C-alpha positions as a Python dict, from the first residue, in 0.01 Angstrom:
ca = {
    (1, 'M'): (0, 0, 0),
    (2, 'T'): (-241, -136, 260),
    (3, 'L'): (-452, 88, 481),
    (4, 'T'): (-269, -14, 791),
    (5, 'A'): (69, 71, 629),
    (6, 'A'): (-70, 410, 521),
    (7, 'C'): (-168, 480, 885),
    (8, 'R'): (166, 368, 1018),
    (9, 'D'): (371, 562, 763),
    (10, 'H'): (147, 878, 778),
    (11, 'E'): (75, 859, 405),
    (12, 'R'): (-203, 1033, 215),
    (13, 'L'): (-450, 829, 11),
    (14, 'R'): (-647, 940, -294),
    (15, 'L'): (-1000, 801, -303),
    (16, 'D'): (-1187, 806, -636),
    (17, 'Y'): (-1563, 747, -610),
    (18, 'R'): (-1906, 850, -734),
    (19, 'D'): (-2115, 1097, -533),
    (20, 'H'): (-2492, 1077, -467),
    (21, 'S'): (-2571, 1221, -813),
    (22, 'G'): (-2340, 973, -985),
    (23, 'A'): (-2070, 1225, -1070),
    (24, 'S'): (-1705, 1128, -1033),
    (25, 'A'): (-1538, 1265, -723),
    (26, 'R'): (-1197, 1252, -565),
    (27, 'R'): (-1082, 1305, -208),
    (28, 'L'): (-736, 1314, -53),
    (29, 'V'): (-732, 1175, 304),
    (30, 'E'): (-482, 1105, 577),
    (31, 'P'): (-586, 780, 746),
    (32, 'Q'): (-539, 777, 1121),
    (33, 'R'): (-646, 417, 1190),
    (34, 'V'): (-866, 148, 1045),
    (35, 'A'): (-1196, 37, 1191),
    (36, 'K'): (-1398, -277, 1134),
    (37, 'W'): (-1755, -211, 1012),
    (38, 'G'): (-1943, -535, 972),
    (39, 'R'): (-1731, -747, 736),
    (40, 'R'): (-1546, -441, 600),
    (41, 'V'): (-1233, -265, 718),
    (42, 'V'): (-1259, 110, 656),
    (43, 'P'): (-1016, 394, 717),
    (44, 'R'): (-1089, 651, 989),
    (45, 'S'): (-933, 957, 846),
    (46, 'V'): (-896, 1328, 823),
    (47, 'G'): (-1019, 1465, 488),
    (48, 'R'): (-796, 1714, 310),
    (49, 'G'): (-1035, 1839, 44),
    (50, 'P'): (-1095, 1743, -320),
}
């Protein structure tokens, strides 16, 4: 699924990443729209907790 499709279809996305200390972390978000940041496209979203 693309970010734009997730926005359009009101889907939730699970993001797995490493926090500042290097520990694994996970976040569930509801993307509202995408934004261009330099050469990257990033989701603008509402976080829904871990």
